[in-house]
Amino acid sequence: MATQSVERALTVDEFLRIDFGSDMKAELDNGVIRMMAGGSRAHDRVQINLIVSLANRLRGSGCRPSGSDMGVRTHDGSLRYPDVSVTCGRNGPADDRTRTVSDPCVVIEVLSPTTSALDRGAKLDEYKALTSVETIVLIDPDAERLRVLQRTGRDPDGWSDVNYTRPHELSLASLGLAVPHDEIFTRD
């Protein structure tokens, strides 16, 4: 008689105890470890442009951007690493021990062909379920397009969802700022 092993889903706390080393990166997706590959040059450029732009605009405000080295616990079985997240003084601080941020108000994902479906599906739903998140941005670095979701009220389904297919500034109403399109996609 053959035996089958049944693997159980990991919790975020169990996942955070795993040392993947400095050259490997993983995300916890509903209790399953998903290895993450590096992004393209366009992906990297857009991520860096946003972090620099946001850091400059947020200086002295009590808000701070983080890159994809800081995780966001979306529920007990998922730890996501958005390309950019913003936390503010009213939200929880970053936890250097676990390399996570508490209660981000803005989450930004720069899309890539290999992760686009996950970013637009499960991850988007998980970010929307976080009560602290006011704005979610999905960016296509190759087509230079933005999709901006803004919370419109306390109703869990209260979101505006706008796709910008032409150049448009990124308005982050919850932070009281905007980042020009050209600054997001600059190649300098």
PDB file of C-alpha atoms in Angstrom:
ATOM      1  CA  MET A   1       0.000   0.000   0.000  1.00  0.00           C
ATOM      2  CA  ALA A   2       1.429   3.373  -1.024  1.00  0.00           C
ATOM      3  CA  THR A   3       1.500   6.237   1.398  1.00  0.00           C
ATOM      4  CA  GLN A   4       0.923   9.806   0.457  1.00  0.00           C
ATOM      5  CA  SER A   5       2.326  12.674   2.411  1.00  0.00           C
ATOM      6  CA  VAL A   6       0.073  15.629   2.902  1.00  0.00           C
ATOM      7  CA  GLU A   7       1.889  18.903   3.269  1.00  0.00           C
ATOM      8  CA  ARG A   8       0.209  21.474   5.429  1.00  0.00           C
ATOM      9  CA  ALA A   9       0.136  25.158   4.697  1.00  0.00           C
ATOM     10  CA  LEU A  10       2.701  27.361   6.426  1.00  0.00           C
ATOM     11  CA  THR A  11       1.778  30.330   8.558  1.00  0.00           C
ATOM     12  CA  VAL A  12       3.452  33.702   8.091  1.00  0.00           C
ATOM     13  CA  ASP A  13       5.300  33.266  11.400  1.00  0.00           C
ATOM     14  CA  GLU A  14       6.684  29.896  10.264  1.00  0.00           C
ATOM     15  CA  PHE A  15       7.665  31.354   6.897  1.00  0.00           C
ATOM     16  CA  LEU A  16       9.527  34.239   8.539  1.00  0.00           C
ATOM     17  CA  ARG A  17      11.710  31.749  10.444  1.00  0.00           C
ATOM     18  CA  ILE A  18      13.064  30.254   7.190  1.00  0.00           C
ATOM     19  CA  ASP A  19      16.425  31.599   6.059  1.00  0.00           C
ATOM     20  CA  PHE A  20      16.474  31.727   2.259  1.00  0.00           C
ATOM     21  CA  GLY A  21      19.935  33.301   2.212  1.00  0.00           C
ATOM     22  CA  SER A  22      20.847  36.585   0.607  1.00  0.00           C
ATOM     23  CA  ASP A  23      20.537  35.438  -2.997  1.00  0.00           C
ATOM     24  CA  MET A  24      17.027  33.956  -2.906  1.00  0.00           C
ATOM     25  CA  LYS A  25      13.694  35.651  -2.375  1.00  0.00           C
ATOM     26  CA  ALA A  26      10.338  34.033  -1.699  1.00  0.00           C
ATOM     27  CA  GLU A  27       6.771  35.070  -0.926  1.00  0.00           C
ATOM     28  CA  LEU A  28       4.170  33.140   1.063  1.00  0.00           C
ATOM     29  CA  ASP A  29       1.027  32.624  -1.022  1.00  0.00           C
ATOM     30  CA  ASN A  30      -1.828  31.108   0.996  1.00  0.00           C
ATOM     31  CA  GLY A  31       0.570  28.908   2.954  1.00  0.00           C
ATOM     32  CA  VAL A  32       2.684  27.913  -0.061  1.00  0.00           C
ATOM     33  CA  ILE A  33       6.214  29.196  -0.648  1.00  0.00           C
ATOM     34  CA  ARG A  34       6.589  30.849  -4.065  1.00  0.00           C
ATOM     35  CA  MET A  35      10.109  31.646  -5.196  1.00  0.00           C
ATOM     36  CA  MET A  36      10.461  35.085  -6.764  1.00  0.00           C
ATOM     37  CA  ALA A  37      12.651  35.952  -9.742  1.00  0.00           C
ATOM     38  CA  GLY A  38      14.283  39.304 -10.352  1.00  0.00           C
ATOM     39  CA  GLY A  39      12.515  41.902 -12.458  1.00  0.00           C
ATOM     40  CA  SER A  40      13.408  43.468 -15.786  1.00  0.00           C
ATOM     41  CA  ARG A  41      15.385  46.691 -16.181  1.00  0.00           C
ATOM     42  CA  ALA A  42      12.129  48.550 -16.860  1.00  0.00           C
ATOM     43  CA  HIS A  43      10.592  47.080 -13.693  1.00  0.00           C
ATOM     44  CA  ASP A  44      13.632  48.063 -11.630  1.00  0.00           C
ATOM     45  CA  ARG A  45      13.736  51.574 -13.126  1.00  0.00           C
ATOM     46  CA  VAL A  46      10.080  52.281 -12.341  1.00  0.00           C
ATOM     47  CA  GLN A  47      10.391  50.893  -8.799  1.00  0.00           C
ATOM     48  CA  ILE A  48      13.446  53.038  -8.049  1.00  0.00           C
ATOM     49  CA  ASN A  49      11.894  56.146  -9.643  1.00  0.00           C
ATOM     50  CA  LEU A  50       8.834  55.767  -7.426  1.00  0.00           C
ATOM     51  CA  ILE A  51      10.771  55.196  -4.209  1.00  0.00           C
ATOM     52  CA  VAL A  52      12.962  58.250  -4.850  1.00  0.00           C
ATOM     53  CA  SER A  53      10.002  60.452  -5.849  1.00  0.00           C
ATOM     54  CA  LEU A  54       7.922  59.395  -2.865  1.00  0.00           C
ATOM     55  CA  ALA A  55      10.803  59.688  -0.390  1.00  0.00           C
ATOM     56  CA  ASN A  56      11.485  63.266  -1.548  1.00  0.00           C
ATOM     57  CA  ARG A  57       7.818  64.271  -1.397  1.00  0.00           C
ATOM     58  CA  LEU A  58       7.142  62.586   1.954  1.00  0.00           C
ATOM     59  CA  ARG A  59      10.209  63.884   3.814  1.00  0.00           C
ATOM     60  CA  GLY A  60       9.111  65.377   7.148  1.00  0.00           C
ATOM     61  CA  SER A  61       5.514  64.140   6.790  1.00  0.00           C
ATOM     62  CA  GLY A  62       5.734  61.112   9.081  1.00  0.00           C
ATOM     63  CA  CYS A  63       5.186  58.841   6.064  1.00  0.00           C
ATOM     64  CA  ARG A  64       7.830  56.650   4.486  1.00  0.00           C
ATOM     65  CA  PRO A  65       8.105  54.495   1.357  1.00  0.00           C
ATOM     66  CA  SER A  66       9.597  51.001   1.459  1.00  0.00           C
ATOM     67  CA  GLY A  67      10.766  48.755  -1.357  1.00  0.00           C
ATOM     68  CA  SER A  68      10.252  45.066  -1.966  1.00  0.00           C
ATOM     69  CA  ASP A  69      12.562  44.025   0.880  1.00  0.00           C
ATOM     70  CA  MET A  70       9.750  44.784   3.340  1.00  0.00           C
ATOM     71  CA  GLY A  71       6.825  42.372   3.493  1.00  0.00           C
ATOM     72  CA  VAL A  72       3.141  43.030   4.102  1.00  0.00           C
ATOM     73  CA  ARG A  73       1.186  40.391   6.033  1.00  0.00           C
ATOM     74  CA  THR A  74      -2.134  40.220   4.194  1.00  0.00           C
ATOM     75  CA  HIS A  75      -3.506  37.358   6.350  1.00  0.00           C
ATOM     76  CA  ASP A  76      -2.145  34.458   8.419  1.00  0.00           C
ATOM     77  CA  GLY A  77      -1.200  32.486   5.294  1.00  0.00           C
ATOM     78  CA  SER A  78       0.204  35.190   3.006  1.00  0.00           C
ATOM     79  CA  LEU A  79       3.159  37.533   3.186  1.00  0.00           C
ATOM     80  CA  ARG A  80       3.487  39.743   0.120  1.00  0.00           C
ATOM     81  CA  TYR A  81       6.418  41.871  -0.992  1.00  0.00           C
ATOM     82  CA  PRO A  82       4.959  44.799  -2.942  1.00  0.00           C
ATOM     83  CA  ASP A  83       7.396  46.756  -5.085  1.00  0.00           C
ATOM     84  CA  VAL A  84       6.596  49.895  -3.087  1.00  0.00           C
ATOM     85  CA  SER A  85       4.533  50.420   0.047  1.00  0.00           C
ATOM     86  CA  VAL A  86       3.989  53.539   2.131  1.00  0.00           C
ATOM     87  CA  THR A  87       3.363  53.647   5.863  1.00  0.00           C
ATOM     88  CA  CYS A  88       2.585  56.730   7.907  1.00  0.00           C
ATOM     89  CA  GLY A  89       2.884  57.653  11.566  1.00  0.00           C
ATOM     90  CA  ARG A  90      -0.776  56.826  12.106  1.00  0.00           C
ATOM     91  CA  ASN A  91      -0.021  53.305  10.925  1.00  0.00           C
ATOM     92  CA  GLY A  92       2.257  50.789  12.554  1.00  0.00           C
ATOM     93  CA  PRO A  93       6.039  51.037  12.223  1.00  0.00           C
ATOM     94  CA  ALA A  94       8.245  48.690  10.270  1.00  0.00           C
ATOM     95  CA  ASP A  95       9.445  45.629  12.163  1.00  0.00           C
ATOM     96  CA  ASP A  96      13.154  45.210  11.411  1.00  0.00           C
ATOM     97  CA  ARG A  97      13.222  41.780  13.053  1.00  0.00           C
ATOM     98  CA  THR A  98      10.676  40.304  10.628  1.00  0.00           C
ATOM     99  CA  ARG A  99      11.309  42.767   7.773  1.00  0.00           C
ATOM    100  CA  THR A 100       7.620  43.630   7.553  1.00  0.00           C
ATOM    101  CA  VAL A 101       5.578  46.825   7.558  1.00  0.00           C
ATOM    102  CA  SER A 102       2.358  47.165   9.487  1.00  0.00           C
ATOM    103  CA  ASP A 103      -0.708  48.783   8.042  1.00  0.00           C
ATOM    104  CA  PRO A 104       0.498  50.291   4.742  1.00  0.00           C
ATOM    105  CA  CYS A 105      -1.748  53.024   3.345  1.00  0.00           C
ATOM    106  CA  VAL A 106      -0.420  52.723  -0.233  1.00  0.00           C
ATOM    107  CA  VAL A 107       0.671  49.564  -2.066  1.00  0.00           C
ATOM    108  CA  ILE A 108       2.250  49.621  -5.534  1.00  0.00           C
ATOM    109  CA  GLU A 109       2.983  46.634  -7.756  1.00  0.00           C
ATOM    110  CA  VAL A 110       5.072  47.006 -10.921  1.00  0.00           C
ATOM    111  CA  LEU A 111       3.775  44.312 -13.249  1.00  0.00           C
ATOM    112  CA  SER A 112       5.869  41.753 -15.071  1.00  0.00           C
ATOM    113  CA  PRO A 113       4.758  39.031 -17.490  1.00  0.00           C
ATOM    114  CA  THR A 114       5.407  36.255 -14.955  1.00  0.00           C
ATOM    115  CA  THR A 115       3.564  37.861 -12.011  1.00  0.00           C
ATOM    116  CA  SER A 116       0.890  39.993 -13.664  1.00  0.00           C
ATOM    117  CA  ALA A 117      -1.975  37.503 -13.192  1.00  0.00           C
ATOM    118  CA  LEU A 118      -1.164  37.024  -9.496  1.00  0.00           C
ATOM    119  CA  ASP A 119      -0.763  40.790  -8.950  1.00  0.00           C
ATOM    120  CA  ARG A 120      -4.108  41.535 -10.635  1.00  0.00           C
ATOM    121  CA  GLY A 121      -5.893  38.654  -8.901  1.00  0.00           C
ATOM    122  CA  ALA A 122      -5.115  37.197  -5.481  1.00  0.00           C
ATOM    123  CA  LYS A 123      -2.682  39.898  -4.371  1.00  0.00           C
ATOM    124  CA  LEU A 124      -5.042  42.692  -5.375  1.00  0.00           C
ATOM    125  CA  ASP A 125      -7.883  41.072  -3.416  1.00  0.00           C
ATOM    126  CA  GLU A 126      -5.634  40.625  -0.376  1.00  0.00           C
ATOM    127  CA  TYR A 127      -4.480  44.266  -0.468  1.00  0.00           C
ATOM    128  CA  LYS A 128      -8.084  45.476  -0.785  1.00  0.00           C
ATOM    129  CA  ALA A 129      -9.007  43.470   2.331  1.00  0.00           C
ATOM    130  CA  LEU A 130      -6.454  45.369   4.455  1.00  0.00           C
ATOM    131  CA  THR A 131      -8.359  48.152   6.225  1.00  0.00           C
ATOM    132  CA  SER A 132      -5.294  50.431   6.303  1.00  0.00           C
ATOM    133  CA  VAL A 133      -4.838  50.440   2.513  1.00  0.00           C
ATOM    134  CA  GLU A 134      -6.283  53.533   0.855  1.00  0.00           C
ATOM    135  CA  THR A 135      -4.630  53.253  -2.570  1.00  0.00           C
ATOM    136  CA  ILE A 136      -3.407  50.343  -4.704  1.00  0.00           C
ATOM    137  CA  VAL A 137      -1.477  51.018  -7.897  1.00  0.00           C
ATOM    138  CA  LEU A 138      -0.646  48.519 -10.644  1.00  0.00           C
ATOM    139  CA  ILE A 139       1.923  49.770 -13.142  1.00  0.00           C
ATOM    140  CA  ASP A 140       2.764  48.325 -16.546  1.00  0.00           C
ATOM    141  CA  PRO A 141       6.361  49.523 -17.040  1.00  0.00           C
ATOM    142  CA  ASP A 142       6.545  48.607 -20.724  1.00  0.00           C
ATOM    143  CA  ALA A 143       3.274  50.193 -21.871  1.00  0.00           C
ATOM    144  CA  GLU A 144       3.668  53.031 -19.293  1.00  0.00           C
ATOM    145  CA  ARG A 145       0.120  52.521 -18.027  1.00  0.00           C
ATOM    146  CA  LEU A 146      -1.330  52.969 -14.570  1.00  0.00           C
ATOM    147  CA  ARG A 147      -4.269  51.317 -12.849  1.00  0.00           C
ATOM    148  CA  VAL A 148      -5.206  53.170  -9.681  1.00  0.00           C
ATOM    149  CA  LEU A 149      -7.645  51.835  -7.110  1.00  0.00           C
ATOM    150  CA  GLN A 150      -8.750  54.266  -4.380  1.00  0.00           C
ATOM    151  CA  ARG A 151     -10.855  53.364  -1.368  1.00  0.00           C
ATOM    152  CA  THR A 152     -14.084  55.386  -1.499  1.00  0.00           C
ATOM    153  CA  GLY A 153     -15.438  54.617   1.972  1.00  0.00           C
ATOM    154  CA  ARG A 154     -15.528  52.081   4.754  1.00  0.00           C
ATOM    155  CA  ASP A 155     -17.563  49.616   2.671  1.00  0.00           C
ATOM    156  CA  PRO A 156     -15.225  46.721   1.735  1.00  0.00           C
ATOM    157  CA  ASP A 157     -16.468  46.998  -1.855  1.00  0.00           C
ATOM    158  CA  GLY A 158     -16.098  50.787  -1.949  1.00  0.00           C
ATOM    159  CA  TRP A 159     -13.274  51.241  -4.448  1.00  0.00           C
ATOM    160  CA  SER A 160     -12.841  53.393  -7.535  1.00  0.00           C
ATOM    161  CA  ASP A 161     -10.827  51.608 -10.206  1.00  0.00           C
ATOM    162  CA  VAL A 162      -9.373  53.688 -13.044  1.00  0.00           C
ATOM    163  CA  ASN A 163      -7.124  52.501 -15.881  1.00  0.00           C
ATOM    164  CA  TYR A 164      -4.987  55.246 -17.432  1.00  0.00           C
ATOM    165  CA  THR A 165      -4.015  54.192 -20.940  1.00  0.00           C
ATOM    166  CA  ARG A 166      -2.474  57.575 -21.758  1.00  0.00           C
ATOM    167  CA  PRO A 167       0.181  59.458 -19.796  1.00  0.00           C
ATOM    168  CA  HIS A 168      -1.289  60.543 -16.466  1.00  0.00           C
ATOM    169  CA  GLU A 169       0.120  61.641 -13.135  1.00  0.00           C
ATOM    170  CA  LEU A 170      -0.166  59.245 -10.227  1.00  0.00           C
ATOM    171  CA  SER A 171      -2.452  60.939  -7.711  1.00  0.00           C
ATOM    172  CA  LEU A 172      -2.204  59.576  -4.174  1.00  0.00           C
ATOM    173  CA  ALA A 173      -5.059  61.406  -2.465  1.00  0.00           C
ATOM    174  CA  SER A 174      -4.497  59.693   0.896  1.00  0.00           C
ATOM    175  CA  LEU A 175      -0.995  61.211   0.976  1.00  0.00           C
ATOM    176  CA  GLY A 176      -1.986  64.542  -0.571  1.00  0.00           C
ATOM    177  CA  LEU A 177       0.517  64.276  -3.421  1.00  0.00           C
ATOM    178  CA  ALA A 178       0.939  63.390  -7.062  1.00  0.00           C
ATOM    179  CA  VAL A 179       3.878  61.989  -9.030  1.00  0.00           C
ATOM    180  CA  PRO A 180       4.095  63.121 -12.671  1.00  0.00           C
ATOM    181  CA  HIS A 181       3.946  60.422 -15.340  1.00  0.00           C
ATOM    182  CA  ASP A 182       7.342  61.414 -16.752  1.00  0.00           C
ATOM    183  CA  GLU A 183       8.941  61.091 -13.312  1.00  0.00           C
ATOM    184  CA  ILE A 184       7.638  57.540 -12.886  1.00  0.00           C
ATOM    185  CA  PHE A 185       8.904  56.371 -16.259  1.00  0.00           C
ATOM    186  CA  THR A 186      12.041  58.539 -16.684  1.00  0.00           C
ATOM    187  CA  ARG A 187      15.048  56.754 -18.124  1.00  0.00           C
ATOM    188  CA  ASP A 188      17.681  59.218 -16.800  1.00  0.00           C
TER     189      ASP A 188
END
